[in-house]
Short mmCIF file of C-alpha atoms in Angstrom, two decimals:
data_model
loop_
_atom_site.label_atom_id
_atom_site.label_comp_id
_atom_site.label_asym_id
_atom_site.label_seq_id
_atom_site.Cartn_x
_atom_site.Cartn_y
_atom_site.Cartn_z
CA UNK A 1 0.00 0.00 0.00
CA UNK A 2 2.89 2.39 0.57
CA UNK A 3 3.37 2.93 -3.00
CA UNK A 4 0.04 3.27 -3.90
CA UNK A 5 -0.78 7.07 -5.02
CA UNK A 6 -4.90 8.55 -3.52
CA UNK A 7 -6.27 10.89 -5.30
CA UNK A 8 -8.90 13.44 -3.98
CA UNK A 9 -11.90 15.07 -5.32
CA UNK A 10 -14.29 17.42 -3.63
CA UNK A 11 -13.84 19.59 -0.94
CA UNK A 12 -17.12 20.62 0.71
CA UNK A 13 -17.90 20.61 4.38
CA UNK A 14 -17.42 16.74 4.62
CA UNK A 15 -14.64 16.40 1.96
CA UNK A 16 -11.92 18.65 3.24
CA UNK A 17 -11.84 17.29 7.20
CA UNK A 18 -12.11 13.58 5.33
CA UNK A 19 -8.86 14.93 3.03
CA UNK A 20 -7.17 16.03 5.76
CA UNK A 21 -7.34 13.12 7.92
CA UNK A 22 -6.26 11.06 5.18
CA UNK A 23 -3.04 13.44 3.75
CA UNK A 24 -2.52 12.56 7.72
CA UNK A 25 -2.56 9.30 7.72
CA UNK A 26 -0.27 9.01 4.25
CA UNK A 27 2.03 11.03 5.30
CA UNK A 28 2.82 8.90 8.84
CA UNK A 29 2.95 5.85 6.35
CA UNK A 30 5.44 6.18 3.76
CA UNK A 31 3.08 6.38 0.93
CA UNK A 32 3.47 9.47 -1.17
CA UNK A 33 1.05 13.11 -0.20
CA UNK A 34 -2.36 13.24 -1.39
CA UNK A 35 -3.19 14.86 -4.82
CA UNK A 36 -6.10 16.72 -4.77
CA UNK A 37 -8.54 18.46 -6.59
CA UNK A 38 -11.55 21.22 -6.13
CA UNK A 39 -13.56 23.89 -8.34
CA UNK A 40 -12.16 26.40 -5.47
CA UNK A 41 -8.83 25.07 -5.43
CA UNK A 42 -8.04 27.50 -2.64
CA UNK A 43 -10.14 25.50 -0.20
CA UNK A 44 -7.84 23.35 0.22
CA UNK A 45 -5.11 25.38 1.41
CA UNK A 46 -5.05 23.85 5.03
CA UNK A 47 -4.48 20.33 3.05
CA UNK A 48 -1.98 21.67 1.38
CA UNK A 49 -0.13 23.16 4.46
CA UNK A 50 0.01 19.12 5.37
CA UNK A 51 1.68 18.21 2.50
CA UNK A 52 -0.89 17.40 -0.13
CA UNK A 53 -0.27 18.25 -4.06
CA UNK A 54 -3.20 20.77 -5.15
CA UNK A 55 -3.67 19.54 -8.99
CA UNK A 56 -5.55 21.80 -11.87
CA UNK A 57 -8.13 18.96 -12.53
CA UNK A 58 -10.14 16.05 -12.29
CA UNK A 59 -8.40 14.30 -15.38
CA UNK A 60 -4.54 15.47 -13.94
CA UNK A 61 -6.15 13.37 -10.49
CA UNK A 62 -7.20 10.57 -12.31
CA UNK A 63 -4.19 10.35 -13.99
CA UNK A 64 -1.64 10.81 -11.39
CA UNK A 65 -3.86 8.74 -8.98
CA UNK A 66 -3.98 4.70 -8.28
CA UNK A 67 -6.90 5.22 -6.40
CA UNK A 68 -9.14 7.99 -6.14
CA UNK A 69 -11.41 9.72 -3.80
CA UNK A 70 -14.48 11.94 -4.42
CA UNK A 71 -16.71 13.84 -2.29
CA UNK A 72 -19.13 15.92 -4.09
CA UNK A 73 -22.25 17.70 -3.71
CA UNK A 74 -25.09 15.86 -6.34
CA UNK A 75 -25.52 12.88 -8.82
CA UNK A 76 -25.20 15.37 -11.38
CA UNK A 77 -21.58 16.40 -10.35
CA UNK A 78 -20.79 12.83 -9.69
CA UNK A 79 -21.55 11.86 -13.30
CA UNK A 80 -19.72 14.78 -14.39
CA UNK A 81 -16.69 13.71 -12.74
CA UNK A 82 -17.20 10.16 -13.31
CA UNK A 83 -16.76 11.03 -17.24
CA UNK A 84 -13.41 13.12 -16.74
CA UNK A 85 -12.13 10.50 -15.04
CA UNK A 86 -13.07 8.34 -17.91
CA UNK A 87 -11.82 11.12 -20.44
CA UNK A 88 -8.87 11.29 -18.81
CA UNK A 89 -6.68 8.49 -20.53
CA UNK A 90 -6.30 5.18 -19.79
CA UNK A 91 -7.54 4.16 -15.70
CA UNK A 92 -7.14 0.36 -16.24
CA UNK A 93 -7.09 -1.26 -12.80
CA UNK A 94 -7.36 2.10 -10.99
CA UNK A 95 -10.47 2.48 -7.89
CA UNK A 96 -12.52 5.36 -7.71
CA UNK A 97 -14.61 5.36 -4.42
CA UNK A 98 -17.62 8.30 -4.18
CA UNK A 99 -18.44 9.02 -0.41
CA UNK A 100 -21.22 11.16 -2.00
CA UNK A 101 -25.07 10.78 -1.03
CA UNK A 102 -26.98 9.62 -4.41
CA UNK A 103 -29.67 8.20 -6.12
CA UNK A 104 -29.14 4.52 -5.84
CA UNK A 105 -29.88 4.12 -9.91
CA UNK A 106 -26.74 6.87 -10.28
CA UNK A 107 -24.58 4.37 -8.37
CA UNK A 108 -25.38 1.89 -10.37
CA UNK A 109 -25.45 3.85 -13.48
CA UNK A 110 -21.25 5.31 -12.70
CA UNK A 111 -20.22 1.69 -11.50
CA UNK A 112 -20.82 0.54 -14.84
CA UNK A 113 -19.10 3.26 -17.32
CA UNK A 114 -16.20 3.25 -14.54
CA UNK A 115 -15.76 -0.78 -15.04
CA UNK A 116 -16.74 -0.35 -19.15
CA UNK A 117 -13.47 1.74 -19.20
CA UNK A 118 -11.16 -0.73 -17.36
CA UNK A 119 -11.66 0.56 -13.82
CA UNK A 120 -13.15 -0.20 -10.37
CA UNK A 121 -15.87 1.67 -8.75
CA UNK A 122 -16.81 1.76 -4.81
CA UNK A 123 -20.07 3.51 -3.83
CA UNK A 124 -18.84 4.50 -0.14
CA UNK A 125 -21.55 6.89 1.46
CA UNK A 126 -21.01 8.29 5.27
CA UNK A 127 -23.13 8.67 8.09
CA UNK A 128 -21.97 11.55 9.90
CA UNK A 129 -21.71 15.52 9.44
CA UNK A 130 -18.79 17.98 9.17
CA UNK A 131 -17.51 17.45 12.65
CA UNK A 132 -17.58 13.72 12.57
CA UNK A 133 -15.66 14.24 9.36
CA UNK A 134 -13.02 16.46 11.14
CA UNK A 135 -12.52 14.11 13.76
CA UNK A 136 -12.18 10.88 11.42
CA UNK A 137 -15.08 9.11 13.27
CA UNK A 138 -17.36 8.43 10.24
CA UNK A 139 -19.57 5.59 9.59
CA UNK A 140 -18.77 4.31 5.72
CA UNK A 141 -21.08 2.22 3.79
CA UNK A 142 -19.54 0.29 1.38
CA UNK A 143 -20.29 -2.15 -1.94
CA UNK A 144 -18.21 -3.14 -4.59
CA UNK A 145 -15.70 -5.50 -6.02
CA UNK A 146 -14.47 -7.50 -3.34
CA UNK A 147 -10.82 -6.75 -4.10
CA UNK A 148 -11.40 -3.13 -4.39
CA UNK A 149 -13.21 -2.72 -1.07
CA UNK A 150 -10.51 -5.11 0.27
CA UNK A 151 -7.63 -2.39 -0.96
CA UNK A 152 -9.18 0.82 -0.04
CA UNK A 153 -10.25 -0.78 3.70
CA UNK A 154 -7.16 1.04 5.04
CA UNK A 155 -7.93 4.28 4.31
CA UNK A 156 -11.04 3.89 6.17
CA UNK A 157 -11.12 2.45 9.79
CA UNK A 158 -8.70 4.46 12.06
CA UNK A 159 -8.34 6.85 9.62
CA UNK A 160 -11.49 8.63 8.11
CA UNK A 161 -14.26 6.69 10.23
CA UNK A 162 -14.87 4.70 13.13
CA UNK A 163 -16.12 1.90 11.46
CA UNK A 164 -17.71 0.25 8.12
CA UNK A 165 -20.87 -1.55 7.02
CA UNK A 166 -20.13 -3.66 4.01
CA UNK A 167 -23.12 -4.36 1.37
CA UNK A 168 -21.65 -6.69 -1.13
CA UNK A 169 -20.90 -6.04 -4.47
CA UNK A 170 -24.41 -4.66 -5.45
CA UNK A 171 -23.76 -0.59 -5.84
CA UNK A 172 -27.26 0.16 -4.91
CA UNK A 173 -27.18 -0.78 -1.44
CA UNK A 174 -25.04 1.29 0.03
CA UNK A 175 -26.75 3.76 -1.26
CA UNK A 176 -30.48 2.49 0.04
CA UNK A 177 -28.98 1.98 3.24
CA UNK A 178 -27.40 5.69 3.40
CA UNK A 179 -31.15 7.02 2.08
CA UNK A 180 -32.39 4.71 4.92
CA UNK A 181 -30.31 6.25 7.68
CA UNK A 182 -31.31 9.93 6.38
CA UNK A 183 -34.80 8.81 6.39
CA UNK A 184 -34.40 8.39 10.26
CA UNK A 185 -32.27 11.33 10.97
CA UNK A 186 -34.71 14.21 8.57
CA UNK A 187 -36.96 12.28 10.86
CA UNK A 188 -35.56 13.01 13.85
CA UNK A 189 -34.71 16.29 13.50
CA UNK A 190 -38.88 17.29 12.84
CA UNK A 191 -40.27 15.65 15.34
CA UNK A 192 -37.57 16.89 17.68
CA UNK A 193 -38.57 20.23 16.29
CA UNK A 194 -41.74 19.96 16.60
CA UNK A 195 -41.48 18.75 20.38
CA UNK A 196 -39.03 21.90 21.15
CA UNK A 197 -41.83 24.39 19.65
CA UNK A 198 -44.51 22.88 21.96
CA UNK A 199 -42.33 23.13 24.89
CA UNK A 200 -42.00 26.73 23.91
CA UNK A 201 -45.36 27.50 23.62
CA UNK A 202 -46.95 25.72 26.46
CA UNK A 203 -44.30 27.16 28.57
CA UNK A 204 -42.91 24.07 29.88
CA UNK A 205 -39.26 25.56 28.44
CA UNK A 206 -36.81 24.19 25.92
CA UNK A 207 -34.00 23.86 28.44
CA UNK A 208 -35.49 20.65 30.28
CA UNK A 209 -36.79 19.44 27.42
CA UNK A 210 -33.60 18.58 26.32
CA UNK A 211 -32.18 17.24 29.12
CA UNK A 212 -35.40 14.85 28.77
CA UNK A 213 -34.23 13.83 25.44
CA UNK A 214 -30.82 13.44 26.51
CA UNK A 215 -31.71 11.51 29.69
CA UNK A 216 -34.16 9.30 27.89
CA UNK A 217 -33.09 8.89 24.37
CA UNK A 218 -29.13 9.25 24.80
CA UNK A 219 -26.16 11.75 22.87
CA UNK A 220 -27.06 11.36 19.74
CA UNK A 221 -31.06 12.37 20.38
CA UNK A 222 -29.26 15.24 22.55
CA UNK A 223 -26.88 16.38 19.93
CA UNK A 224 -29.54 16.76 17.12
CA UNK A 225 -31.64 19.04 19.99
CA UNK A 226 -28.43 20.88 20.81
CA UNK A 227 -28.49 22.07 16.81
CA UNK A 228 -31.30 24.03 17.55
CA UNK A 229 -30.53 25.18 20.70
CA UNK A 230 -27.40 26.70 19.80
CA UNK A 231 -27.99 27.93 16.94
CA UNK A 232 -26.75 25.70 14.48
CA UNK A 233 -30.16 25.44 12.60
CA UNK A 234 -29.67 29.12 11.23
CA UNK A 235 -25.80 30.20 11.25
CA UNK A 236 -24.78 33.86 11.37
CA UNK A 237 -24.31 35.55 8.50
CA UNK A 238 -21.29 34.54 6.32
CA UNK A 239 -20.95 31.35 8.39
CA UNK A 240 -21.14 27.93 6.87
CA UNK A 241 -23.96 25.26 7.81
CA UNK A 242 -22.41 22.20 9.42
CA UNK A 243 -24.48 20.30 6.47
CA UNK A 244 -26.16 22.65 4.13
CA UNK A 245 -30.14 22.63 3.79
CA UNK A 246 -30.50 22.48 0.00
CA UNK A 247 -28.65 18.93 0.26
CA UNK A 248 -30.60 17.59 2.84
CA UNK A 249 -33.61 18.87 0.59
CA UNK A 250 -31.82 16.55 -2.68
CA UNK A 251 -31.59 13.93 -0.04
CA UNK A 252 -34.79 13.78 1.41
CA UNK A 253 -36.39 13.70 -2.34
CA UNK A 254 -34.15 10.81 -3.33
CA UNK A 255 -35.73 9.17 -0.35
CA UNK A 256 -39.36 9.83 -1.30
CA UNK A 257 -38.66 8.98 -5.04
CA UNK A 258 -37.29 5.35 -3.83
CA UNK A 259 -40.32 5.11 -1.55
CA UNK A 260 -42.71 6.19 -4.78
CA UNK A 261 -40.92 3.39 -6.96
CA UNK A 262 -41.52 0.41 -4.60
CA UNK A 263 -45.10 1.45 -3.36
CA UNK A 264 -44.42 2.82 0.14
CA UNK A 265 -44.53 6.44 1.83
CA UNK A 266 -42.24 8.18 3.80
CA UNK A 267 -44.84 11.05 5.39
CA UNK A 268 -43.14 12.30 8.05
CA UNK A 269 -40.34 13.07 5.13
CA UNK A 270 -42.62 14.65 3.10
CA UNK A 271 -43.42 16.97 6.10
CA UNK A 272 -39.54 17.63 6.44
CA UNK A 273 -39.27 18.15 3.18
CA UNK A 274 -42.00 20.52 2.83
CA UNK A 275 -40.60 22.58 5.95
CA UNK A 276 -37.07 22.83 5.02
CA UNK A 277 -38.24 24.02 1.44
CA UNK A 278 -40.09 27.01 3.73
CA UNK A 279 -37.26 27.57 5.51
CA UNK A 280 -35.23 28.47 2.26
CA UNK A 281 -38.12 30.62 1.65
CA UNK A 282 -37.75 32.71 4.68
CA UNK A 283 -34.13 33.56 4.80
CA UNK A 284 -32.52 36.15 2.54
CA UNK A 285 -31.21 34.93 -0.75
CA UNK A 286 -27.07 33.64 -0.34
CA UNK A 287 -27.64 32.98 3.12
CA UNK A 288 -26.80 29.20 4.53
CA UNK A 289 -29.23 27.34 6.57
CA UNK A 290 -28.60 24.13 8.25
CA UNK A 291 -30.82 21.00 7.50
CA UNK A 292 -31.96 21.45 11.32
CA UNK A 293 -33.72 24.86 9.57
CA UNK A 294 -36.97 23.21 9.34
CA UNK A 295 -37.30 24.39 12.88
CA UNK A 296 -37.19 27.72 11.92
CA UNK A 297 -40.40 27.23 9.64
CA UNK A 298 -42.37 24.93 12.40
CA UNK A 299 -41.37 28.15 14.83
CA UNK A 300 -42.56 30.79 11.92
CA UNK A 301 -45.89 28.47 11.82
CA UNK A 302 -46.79 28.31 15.74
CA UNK A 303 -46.47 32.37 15.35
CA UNK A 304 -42.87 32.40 16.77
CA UNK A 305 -40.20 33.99 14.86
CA UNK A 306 -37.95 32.02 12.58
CA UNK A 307 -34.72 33.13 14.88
CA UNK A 308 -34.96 32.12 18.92
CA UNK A 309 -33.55 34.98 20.76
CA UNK A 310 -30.30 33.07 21.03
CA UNK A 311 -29.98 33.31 16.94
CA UNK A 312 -31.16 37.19 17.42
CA UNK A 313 -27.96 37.89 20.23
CA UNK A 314 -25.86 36.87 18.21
CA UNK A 315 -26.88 38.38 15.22
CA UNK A 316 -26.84 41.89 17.29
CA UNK A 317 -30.86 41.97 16.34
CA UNK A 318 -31.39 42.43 20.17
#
């Protein structure tokens, strides 16, 4: 593996603190620095400052690369990138692993023009936001060749997650099972919602009902809470959402179209959905919401305003 040269694409909120950890882990391992890639190569000045090559292109990547990484925002940029890959020469017996969310039909569809052109291709979605990509504790979902998942395991465990789920070989279920998961958490995150506007309004206080949810239903419940609490739901203006609303919104309708095509509904999704789009709505044009922002609708609904007082403080509005 030391001689083995990792390419990186993509370097959003999750892709530049997954980057870094791995440029970290190459560089303690004798294997030659990261090359890496963005459409703002500038973002990844703090990879470069840990010895990573910034490269022009997707095609200089793919060619430079023996196995290469992507993290992008849509199926649409995916496929784009997919192709220069493809375009860019000959990437016989080269990997290319996306850690993107998708469609599951979009996994399936790049898996097979990657292997058409001599290549391998590893659908490898994460659970976990911008943080848990910082501190290298992601979850990855994997399917793909055997081999391939074999050869890019030790980029993963220790290093950019926590841990793995493998699916097999079958593209489309890591992706189902990533859709799954964000079924849950879009889930979560109205009903907790919800539950912190009624405590509001009925005066029982926002403050103990999260330490009820964090007593009860453990961190994680507490953590999702804590994102409205704090703030995090609507940041200040010029900050960055810890994982923007507009691809929760992508995700959430992938869900609901997979739902649609095997007969089943996802309702409180479609609720989600539906409140996150008004939240978009609400906001000034430019500025980034989180996809905890649905809370800011279900507050604007119940005749609250969109921003707590917290949000207001901070944004020197009181």
């Amino acid at each position: 593996m030391a001689g083995l040269q990792v390419g990186w694409i993509g370097l959003g909120s999750m892709g530049i603190g997954m980057s870094r950890n791995l440029q970290k882990y190459l560089s303690t391992s004798a294997a030659p620095p990261l090359i890496f890639t963005n459409r703002t190569l500038s973002r990844g000045d703090s990879l470069k400052e840990l010895g990573a090559i910034p490269v022009s292109s997707v095609a200089e990547v793919a060619k430079k690369s023996d196995i290469i990484f992507s993290c992008v925002s849509n199926d649409a940029v995916l496929q784009q990138t997919a192709n220069e890959i493809i375009k860019s020469g000959d990437i016989n017996g080269k990997i290319y692993v996306d850690c993107s969310t998708v469609h599951p039909e979009t996994s399936v569809a790049v898996s097979k023009v990657i292997a058409q052109a001599g290549a391998e291709f590893v659908a490898a979605p994460v659970f976990g936001a911008a943080p848990m990509a910082e501190a290298g504790k992601l979850i990855f979902v994997t399917a793909g060749p055997e081999a391939a998942t074999e050869k890019i395991s030790p980029y993963l465990t220790g290093v950019m997650g926590k841990s793995v789920i493998a699916m097999g070989t079958d593209h489309s279920k890591s992706s189902l099972l990533k859709i799954a998961g964000n079924i849950c958490v879009v889930s979560f995150m109205e009903v907790i919602s919800e539950a912190h506007v009624f405590a509001e309004k009925t005066g029982l206080g926002t403050e103990i009902l999260e330490t009820m949810l964090g007593t009860m239903f453990g961190p994680v419940i507490e953590s999702y809470s804590k994102r409205l609490t704090t703030g995090i739901y609507a940041p200040a203006v010029g900050d960055k959402a810890g994982f923007d609303v507009s691809l929760a919104i992508k995700d959430a309708k992938h869900a609901l179209n997979c739902a649609q095509s095997v007969g089943t509904k996802l309702e409180v999704s479609e609720v989600a959905l539906k409140h996150m789009e008004t939240a978009k709505s609400l906001v000034d044009e430019g500025r980034q919401l989180d996809s905890s922002s649905m809370y800011g609708a279900i507050r604007t609904d119940a005749g609250l305003d969109f921003y707590t007082d917290l949000c207001k403080k901070r944004d020197g509005k009181i």
